[in-house]
Amino acid sequence: MPEDGLLAQQRAEELKKLLQQAAYEYYVLDAPTLPDAVYDQLYRELQDLETQHPELVTPDSPTQRVGAQPAARFTSVRHNIPLYSLENAFNLDDLATWQERWQRVAAQAGKAEIGEFAYVCELKIDGNALALTYENGVLVRGATRGDGITGEEITQNVRTIRSIPLRLNLDNPPAIVEVRGEAFLGLEVFKQINQEREQAGEALFANPRNATAGTLRQLDSRVVAKRQLDFFAYTLHIEGGAETGEQTEVQQRQIEQLQHLADADGSTASEPAVPPIEPHLFNPNSTLQSPSSQWEALELLQKMGFKVNPNRMLCPSLAEVGDYYNRWATERAHLPYMTDGVVVKLNAVALQTQLGFTQKFPRWAIALKYPAEEAPTLVERISVNVGRTGAVTPLAELHPVQLAGTTVSRATLHNADRVAELDIRVGDTVIVRKAGEIIPEVLRVLTELRPPNTQPFQMPSCCPECNQPLVREPDEAVIRCVNTSCPAILRKSIEHWASRDALDIRGLGEKWVEQFVERGLLASIADIYHLSVEQLQTVDRMGKKSAQNLVEAIAQSKTQPWARVLYGLGIRHVGSVNAQVLTARFATAADLAAAEVGTIESVYGIGAEIAQSVYQWFRVPANLTLIERLQSAGVQLAGEAPKMPVTEQPFAGKTFVITGTLPTLKRDEAKALIQQAGGKVTGSVSAKTDYVVVGEESGSKLAKAEELGIAQLSEAQLLELLPDSLRP
Ligand code: IVH
């Protein structure tokens, strides 16, 4: 390697270490020491080095956390060690029974007395289990639990989780380290995601666990990177270090497992089909010992750079376990994530090994669950609500009941299928549940308590507001009103237009909108801009001052930027984030209206469904009329052509050549992005070219670039080099 290459390598290593430490302090310890600006500068420096020397990009580089090209599908992986689930207990009596049982098993199996033992209590995080594999200290694989034997390989997605180290903080790591833990979404982030989905007219996630599962299974890891998943580690397996005997722990466990299965079906166990550990996966210098207790394992995990839940406790007996369980029954309400119980584990690994596993569970651990936040109540009425997108949602109106600290008087019934499945009727007693911070739902109907003469509920076939027939798309569970002049849709569209994140028109709330629509003052969003003080004063209880203020607020809204306007239009799947993404690329409504669906889809972060929805919206004549009317009213339908301040133009002074077909960007889109970041794009490669962006089937230009030794970039690398504002 030439000298500058060596220097670059040293510097890159140094930067990676610094950035890794800074991220650890920020995301794991929650105690940052490095100012954000310094972090950004060092990060940019590393990115630059990696661009100049692409061979320096390693899987553990902090630049690898932003996600990569979408995967077509996930591949299945067999877990080296099965991911067991836990047996459930629901009260302290269950726990005492469990203790008696494991002590009996230990007494039968053990050669010696059980002697002293202790339990480790951990919070049971309500997320999704992940198995992480580190080879020689570097994260090489992340997989979901799946059925416990086979999961899905989601390494790209796992890399975006900031609290998962890409490299273990160990000087001499053992060849293989397997870490298990729980991926989860904090309640704040979960709320935000659902708000975004609601704004975009998408179905809400029922709870943080479902949202986590949905996020982990996203094929586009760039979307995952935006979702801020988090992770608590709780299990550690070490392989291939010096202390490992001839038979690895993995093999040992599998033999036990096979033995167990063989015992069950009466045959004899054969040799396990486990390949021996490859030579490069054996580090005889590693002196790290497998921990001999769960408590030590948790401490070691923390030392290695993982986030370990701080609310753990070592308990000498069931009495202390009970105290812990009771304490967290109330305190968990203040945690920023969901917990559904306590996991009680025997601390000593020797005792764990002695007890082993049943077909499904470890005998040495149990989940002590908290009662779900559910309560019975009466259905007083069943109503249907027409949303902004025309979706008709059935709702159960309930006799008010206390649930998780709030009074609940309505619960969603989701859709017609769910109503049919529940067979819910007025007069029924139902169980309602509140999971996390969301709208409560009806879990089940207690049909045994049903009074006589109740009638099954029929979903209406016509819109309750405008009486037009409702439509159900073949592959949708939702029934919709498709009447573009339905007053319910109109009211909700106007409320959305006036809402805080859209045009932010103070004083144009639900009550007034209802009256204005009823009196025929508003028949379209565009009519808002023709309301006069005199007209408004004709409405009940609207004084002159309020009317003047409202007209003023409406006039003020004309200065709101194009991104808010696009969001305000209420196009399905276009929440405020997507609106910003789209307006960063399409400087005017006319540009967006003229764009082909493929062009919209090629925008970084915009998927096929969103692109279709936007494209279709601009094909509806009434929508085009609305745009025209808004335009003549003076609403902002254009933004600044996106341009970066000179100081933030990372490509300033750099010359690019694009060659071949890029995987997602069209040639002129890539060109526009480079130009917005301050770069120049030319047609032919010369000694003055700084970078060649290389796609499929690139011919002579690539050969020339190679001849001149010019740095090459893939589309993904190009996107990564762009500042965040250009790369949403
Ligand atoms: S230990 C063999 N510890 O709960 C050990 N699991 O209901 C099995 N979970 O599948 C797991 N927090 O996804 C363990 N502190 C914790 C946990 C935990 C949450 C999940 C895990 C497991 C499920 C079982």
mmCIF file of C-alpha atoms in Angstrom, residues 391-628:
data_model
loop_
_atom_site.group_PDB
_atom_site.id
_atom_site.type_symbol
_atom_site.label_atom_id
_atom_site.label_comp_id
_atom_site.label_asym_id
_atom_site.label_seq_id
_atom_site.Cartn_x
_atom_site.Cartn_y
_atom_site.Cartn_z
ATOM 1 C CA ALA A 391 -62.277 5.305 5.098
ATOM 2 C CA VAL A 392 -65.304 4.254 7.112
ATOM 3 C CA THR A 393 -64.293 2.990 10.577
ATOM 4 C CA PRO A 394 -66.712 1.288 12.940
ATOM 5 C CA LEU A 395 -66.497 2.441 16.573
ATOM 6 C CA ALA A 396 -67.904 0.963 19.757
ATOM 7 C CA GLU A 397 -69.310 3.620 22.070
ATOM 8 C CA LEU A 398 -68.853 2.283 25.567
ATOM 9 C CA HIS A 399 -70.031 2.817 29.065
ATOM 10 C CA PRO A 400 -67.027 4.777 30.442
ATOM 11 C CA VAL A 401 -64.434 2.551 32.124
ATOM 12 C CA GLN A 402 -61.063 3.211 33.824
ATOM 13 C CA LEU A 403 -58.149 1.677 31.956
ATOM 14 C CA ALA A 404 -54.424 2.270 32.445
ATOM 15 C CA GLY A 405 -55.123 5.535 34.218
ATOM 16 C CA THR A 406 -57.564 7.028 31.676
ATOM 17 C CA THR A 407 -61.302 6.938 31.102
ATOM 18 C CA VAL A 408 -62.214 5.033 27.981
ATOM 19 C CA SER A 409 -65.587 5.573 26.320
ATOM 20 C CA ARG A 410 -64.895 4.582 22.702
ATOM 21 C CA ALA A 411 -62.927 1.804 21.111
ATOM 22 C CA THR A 412 -62.060 1.192 17.502
ATOM 23 C CA LEU A 413 -63.471 -1.875 15.797
ATOM 24 C CA HIS A 414 -60.977 -1.413 12.948
ATOM 25 C CA ASN A 415 -63.010 -2.571 9.934
ATOM 26 C CA ALA A 416 -65.926 -4.634 8.657
ATOM 27 C CA ASP A 417 -63.997 -7.909 8.868
ATOM 28 C CA ARG A 418 -63.208 -7.322 12.511
ATOM 29 C CA VAL A 419 -66.857 -6.460 13.274
ATOM 30 C CA ALA A 420 -68.006 -9.672 11.594
ATOM 31 C CA GLU A 421 -65.376 -11.715 13.408
ATOM 32 C CA LEU A 422 -66.354 -10.287 16.816
ATOM 33 C CA ASP A 423 -70.104 -10.351 16.103
ATOM 34 C CA ILE A 424 -70.336 -7.347 18.416
ATOM 35 C CA ARG A 425 -73.822 -6.022 19.223
ATOM 36 C CA VAL A 426 -75.323 -3.118 21.112
ATOM 37 C CA GLY A 427 -75.916 -4.348 24.687
ATOM 38 C CA ASP A 428 -72.935 -6.711 24.669
ATOM 39 C CA THR A 429 -70.365 -6.834 27.443
ATOM 40 C CA VAL A 430 -66.921 -6.613 25.906
ATOM 41 C CA ILE A 431 -63.309 -6.653 27.042
ATOM 42 C CA VAL A 432 -61.436 -3.516 26.008
ATOM 43 C CA ARG A 433 -57.697 -3.191 25.972
ATOM 44 C CA LYS A 434 -55.338 -0.275 25.893
ATOM 45 C CA ALA A 435 -51.843 -1.077 24.689
ATOM 46 C CA GLY A 436 -49.302 1.695 24.944
ATOM 47 C CA GLU A 437 -50.441 5.166 24.122
ATOM 48 C CA ILE A 438 -53.027 4.311 21.547
ATOM 49 C CA ILE A 439 -56.731 4.160 20.917
ATOM 50 C CA PRO A 440 -58.257 1.316 22.871
ATOM 51 C CA GLU A 441 -59.628 -1.699 21.038
ATOM 52 C CA VAL A 442 -62.279 -4.305 21.675
ATOM 53 C CA LEU A 443 -60.514 -7.561 22.391
ATOM 54 C CA ARG A 444 -63.495 -9.906 22.638
ATOM 55 C CA VAL A 445 -67.195 -10.153 23.309
ATOM 56 C CA LEU A 446 -68.485 -12.029 26.354
ATOM 57 C CA THR A 447 -71.326 -13.694 24.464
ATOM 58 C CA GLU A 448 -72.374 -15.598 27.598
ATOM 59 C CA LEU A 449 -73.498 -12.240 29.045
ATOM 60 C CA ARG A 450 -75.439 -11.200 25.932
ATOM 61 C CA PRO A 451 -79.017 -10.072 26.678
ATOM 62 C CA PRO A 452 -81.857 -11.581 24.619
ATOM 63 C CA ASN A 453 -83.134 -9.938 21.412
ATOM 64 C CA THR A 454 -79.912 -8.279 20.320
ATOM 65 C CA GLN A 455 -79.357 -7.632 16.636
ATOM 66 C CA PRO A 456 -76.140 -8.346 14.732
ATOM 67 C CA PHE A 457 -74.491 -5.108 13.590
ATOM 68 C CA GLN A 458 -74.492 -4.510 9.860
ATOM 69 C CA MET A 459 -71.887 -2.221 8.351
ATOM 70 C CA PRO A 460 -73.757 0.367 6.301
ATOM 71 C CA SER A 461 -73.669 -0.024 2.529
ATOM 72 C CA CYS A 462 -74.103 3.726 2.041
ATOM 73 C CA CYS A 463 -72.129 6.586 3.542
ATOM 74 C CA PRO A 464 -73.792 7.776 6.782
ATOM 75 C CA GLU A 465 -73.005 11.370 5.771
ATOM 76 C CA CYS A 466 -73.794 11.629 2.067
ATOM 77 C CA ASN A 467 -75.769 8.446 1.451
ATOM 78 C CA GLN A 468 -73.665 7.449 -1.556
ATOM 79 C CA PRO A 469 -72.783 3.738 -1.911
ATOM 80 C CA LEU A 470 -69.595 2.684 -0.119
ATOM 81 C CA VAL A 471 -66.843 0.882 -2.036
ATOM 82 C CA ARG A 472 -64.513 -1.887 -0.971
ATOM 83 C CA GLU A 473 -61.352 -2.354 -3.039
ATOM 84 C CA PRO A 474 -60.703 -6.054 -3.743
ATOM 85 C CA ASP A 475 -57.487 -6.312 -1.709
ATOM 86 C CA GLU A 476 -58.378 -3.883 1.084
ATOM 87 C CA ALA A 477 -60.071 -4.461 4.421
ATOM 88 C CA VAL A 478 -61.266 -0.844 4.432
ATOM 89 C CA ILE A 479 -64.628 0.335 3.109
ATOM 90 C CA ARG A 480 -64.572 3.826 1.648
ATOM 91 C CA CYS A 481 -66.845 6.634 0.650
ATOM 92 C CA VAL A 482 -65.558 7.725 -2.754
ATOM 93 C CA ASN A 483 -67.888 10.686 -3.207
ATOM 94 C CA THR A 484 -65.514 13.625 -3.678
ATOM 95 C CA SER A 485 -68.149 16.039 -2.374
ATOM 96 C CA CYS A 486 -69.081 14.038 0.738
ATOM 97 C CA PRO A 487 -69.446 16.640 3.518
ATOM 98 C CA ALA A 488 -67.619 14.429 6.052
ATOM 99 C CA ILE A 489 -64.587 14.078 3.797
ATOM 100 C CA LEU A 490 -64.745 17.786 3.008
ATOM 101 C CA ARG A 491 -64.854 18.740 6.709
ATOM 102 C CA LYS A 492 -61.945 16.471 7.587
ATOM 103 C CA SER A 493 -59.910 17.655 4.584
ATOM 104 C CA ILE A 494 -60.400 21.276 5.622
ATOM 105 C CA GLU A 495 -59.509 20.483 9.248
ATOM 106 C CA HIS A 496 -56.381 18.752 7.985
ATOM 107 C CA TRP A 497 -55.489 21.706 5.751
ATOM 108 C CA ALA A 498 -55.807 24.061 8.727
ATOM 109 C CA SER A 499 -53.959 21.755 11.173
ATOM 110 C CA ARG A 500 -50.736 22.731 12.906
ATOM 111 C CA ASP A 501 -48.290 20.817 10.712
ATOM 112 C CA ALA A 502 -50.061 21.862 7.514
ATOM 113 C CA LEU A 503 -51.188 25.467 6.854
ATOM 114 C CA ASP A 504 -51.576 26.140 10.591
ATOM 115 C CA ILE A 505 -54.677 28.350 10.423
ATOM 116 C CA ARG A 506 -55.457 29.187 14.053
ATOM 117 C CA GLY A 507 -59.168 29.534 14.719
ATOM 118 C CA LEU A 508 -60.313 27.203 11.957
ATOM 119 C CA GLY A 509 -61.132 24.277 14.218
ATOM 120 C CA GLU A 510 -63.611 21.416 14.003
ATOM 121 C CA LYS A 511 -66.637 23.359 15.348
ATOM 122 C CA TRP A 512 -66.347 26.242 12.899
ATOM 123 C CA VAL A 513 -65.543 24.035 9.945
ATOM 124 C CA GLU A 514 -68.736 22.089 10.612
ATOM 125 C CA GLN A 515 -70.811 25.249 10.559
ATOM 126 C CA PHE A 516 -69.110 26.770 7.517
ATOM 127 C CA VAL A 517 -69.643 23.583 5.526
ATOM 128 C CA GLU A 518 -73.245 23.273 6.676
ATOM 129 C CA ARG A 519 -73.994 26.849 5.646
ATOM 130 C CA GLY A 520 -72.414 26.352 2.267
ATOM 131 C CA LEU A 521 -69.583 28.831 2.896
ATOM 132 C CA LEU A 522 -67.005 26.127 2.236
ATOM 133 C CA ALA A 523 -67.391 23.541 -0.513
ATOM 134 C CA SER A 524 -63.662 23.146 -1.190
ATOM 135 C CA ILE A 525 -60.356 23.898 0.514
ATOM 136 C CA ALA A 526 -59.872 26.713 -1.967
ATOM 137 C CA ASP A 527 -63.035 28.463 -0.702
ATOM 138 C CA ILE A 528 -61.195 29.215 2.548
ATOM 139 C CA TYR A 529 -59.327 31.938 0.666
ATOM 140 C CA HIS A 530 -62.559 33.695 -0.349
ATOM 141 C CA LEU A 531 -64.124 33.992 3.088
ATOM 142 C CA SER A 532 -64.853 37.572 4.088
ATOM 143 C CA VAL A 533 -65.346 39.101 7.535
ATOM 144 C CA GLU A 534 -68.966 39.918 6.603
ATOM 145 C CA GLN A 535 -69.722 36.348 5.527
ATOM 146 C CA LEU A 536 -68.174 34.919 8.675
ATOM 147 C CA GLN A 537 -70.201 37.212 10.895
ATOM 148 C CA THR A 538 -73.392 35.654 9.598
ATOM 149 C CA VAL A 539 -72.453 32.456 11.443
ATOM 150 C CA ASP A 540 -73.837 31.923 14.975
ATOM 151 C CA ARG A 541 -71.615 33.222 17.797
ATOM 152 C CA MET A 542 -68.910 34.525 15.444
ATOM 153 C CA GLY A 543 -68.142 38.079 16.517
ATOM 154 C CA LYS A 544 -66.469 40.747 14.412
ATOM 155 C CA LYS A 545 -63.117 40.394 16.179
ATOM 156 C CA SER A 546 -63.026 36.603 15.750
ATOM 157 C CA ALA A 547 -64.021 36.959 12.101
ATOM 158 C CA GLN A 548 -61.242 39.493 11.514
ATOM 159 C CA ASN A 549 -58.694 37.308 13.283
ATOM 160 C CA LEU A 550 -59.683 34.305 11.226
ATOM 161 C CA VAL A 551 -59.463 36.188 7.928
ATOM 162 C CA GLU A 552 -56.045 37.453 9.027
ATOM 163 C CA ALA A 553 -54.879 33.923 9.920
ATOM 164 C CA ILE A 554 -56.088 32.671 6.538
ATOM 165 C CA ALA A 555 -54.164 35.411 4.709
ATOM 166 C CA GLN A 556 -51.101 34.591 6.796
ATOM 167 C CA SER A 557 -51.278 30.921 5.756
ATOM 168 C CA LYS A 558 -50.481 31.926 2.167
ATOM 169 C CA THR A 559 -46.871 32.359 3.228
ATOM 170 C CA GLN A 560 -46.564 28.761 4.436
ATOM 171 C CA PRO A 561 -43.963 26.831 2.431
ATOM 172 C CA TRP A 562 -44.740 24.437 -0.405
ATOM 173 C CA ALA A 563 -43.919 21.369 1.720
ATOM 174 C CA ARG A 564 -46.689 22.204 4.198
ATOM 175 C CA VAL A 565 -49.073 22.889 1.319
ATOM 176 C CA LEU A 566 -48.344 19.486 -0.205
ATOM 177 C CA TYR A 567 -48.898 17.850 3.171
ATOM 178 C CA GLY A 568 -52.101 19.879 3.619
ATOM 179 C CA LEU A 569 -53.550 18.478 0.406
ATOM 180 C CA GLY A 570 -54.009 15.239 2.308
ATOM 181 C CA ILE A 571 -52.815 12.866 -0.395
ATOM 182 C CA ARG A 572 -52.830 9.322 0.965
ATOM 183 C CA HIS A 573 -49.435 8.176 2.284
ATOM 184 C CA VAL A 574 -48.045 11.715 2.148
ATOM 185 C CA GLY A 575 -47.370 12.647 5.763
ATOM 186 C CA SER A 576 -45.309 15.706 6.655
ATOM 187 C CA VAL A 577 -41.988 13.874 6.284
ATOM 188 C CA ASN A 578 -42.790 12.510 2.828
ATOM 189 C CA ALA A 579 -44.042 15.951 1.799
ATOM 190 C CA GLN A 580 -40.660 17.418 2.663
ATOM 191 C CA VAL A 581 -38.887 14.668 0.808
ATOM 192 C CA LEU A 582 -40.987 15.249 -2.302
ATOM 193 C CA THR A 583 -40.751 19.034 -2.297
ATOM 194 C CA ALA A 584 -36.977 18.811 -1.919
ATOM 195 C CA ARG A 585 -36.979 17.126 -5.317
ATOM 196 C CA PHE A 586 -39.984 18.731 -7.034
ATOM 197 C CA ALA A 587 -39.649 22.465 -6.683
ATOM 198 C CA THR A 588 -43.195 23.195 -7.908
ATOM 199 C CA ALA A 589 -46.620 21.588 -7.891
ATOM 200 C CA ALA A 590 -46.470 21.661 -11.686
ATOM 201 C CA ASP A 591 -43.231 19.609 -11.649
ATOM 202 C CA LEU A 592 -44.793 17.062 -9.349
ATOM 203 C CA ALA A 593 -48.018 16.931 -11.383
ATOM 204 C CA ALA A 594 -46.023 16.326 -14.565
ATOM 205 C CA ALA A 595 -43.743 13.638 -13.075
ATOM 206 C CA GLU A 596 -44.096 10.034 -14.188
ATOM 207 C CA VAL A 597 -44.768 7.519 -11.472
ATOM 208 C CA GLY A 598 -41.284 6.023 -11.935
ATOM 209 C CA THR A 599 -39.662 9.410 -11.429
ATOM 210 C CA ILE A 600 -41.562 9.957 -8.192
ATOM 211 C CA GLU A 601 -40.623 6.490 -7.010
ATOM 212 C CA SER A 602 -36.962 7.139 -7.747
ATOM 213 C CA VAL A 603 -36.870 9.827 -5.072
ATOM 214 C CA TYR A 604 -34.780 8.631 -2.179
ATOM 215 C CA GLY A 605 -37.117 7.386 0.565
ATOM 216 C CA ILE A 606 -40.290 7.265 -1.546
ATOM 217 C CA GLY A 607 -41.718 3.792 -2.108
ATOM 218 C CA ALA A 608 -43.970 2.455 -4.864
ATOM 219 C CA GLU A 609 -47.190 2.834 -2.884
ATOM 220 C CA ILE A 610 -46.559 6.501 -2.079
ATOM 221 C CA ALA A 611 -45.495 7.230 -5.668
ATOM 222 C CA GLN A 612 -48.676 5.634 -7.053
ATOM 223 C CA SER A 613 -50.848 7.554 -4.651
ATOM 224 C CA VAL A 614 -49.254 10.909 -5.562
ATOM 225 C CA TYR A 615 -49.343 10.152 -9.281
ATOM 226 C CA GLN A 616 -53.024 9.174 -9.155
ATOM 227 C CA TRP A 617 -53.965 12.230 -7.116
ATOM 228 C CA PHE A 618 -52.675 14.519 -9.845
ATOM 229 C CA ARG A 619 -54.702 12.578 -12.435
ATOM 230 C CA VAL A 620 -58.052 13.552 -10.860
ATOM 231 C CA PRO A 621 -59.501 16.634 -12.633
ATOM 232 C CA ALA A 622 -61.091 18.016 -9.446
ATOM 233 C CA ASN A 623 -57.683 18.001 -7.760
ATOM 234 C CA LEU A 624 -56.108 19.883 -10.650
ATOM 235 C CA THR A 625 -58.866 22.491 -10.379
ATOM 236 C CA LEU A 626 -58.125 22.789 -6.665
ATOM 237 C CA ILE A 627 -54.433 23.392 -7.431
ATOM 238 C CA GLU A 628 -55.348 26.093 -9.968
#
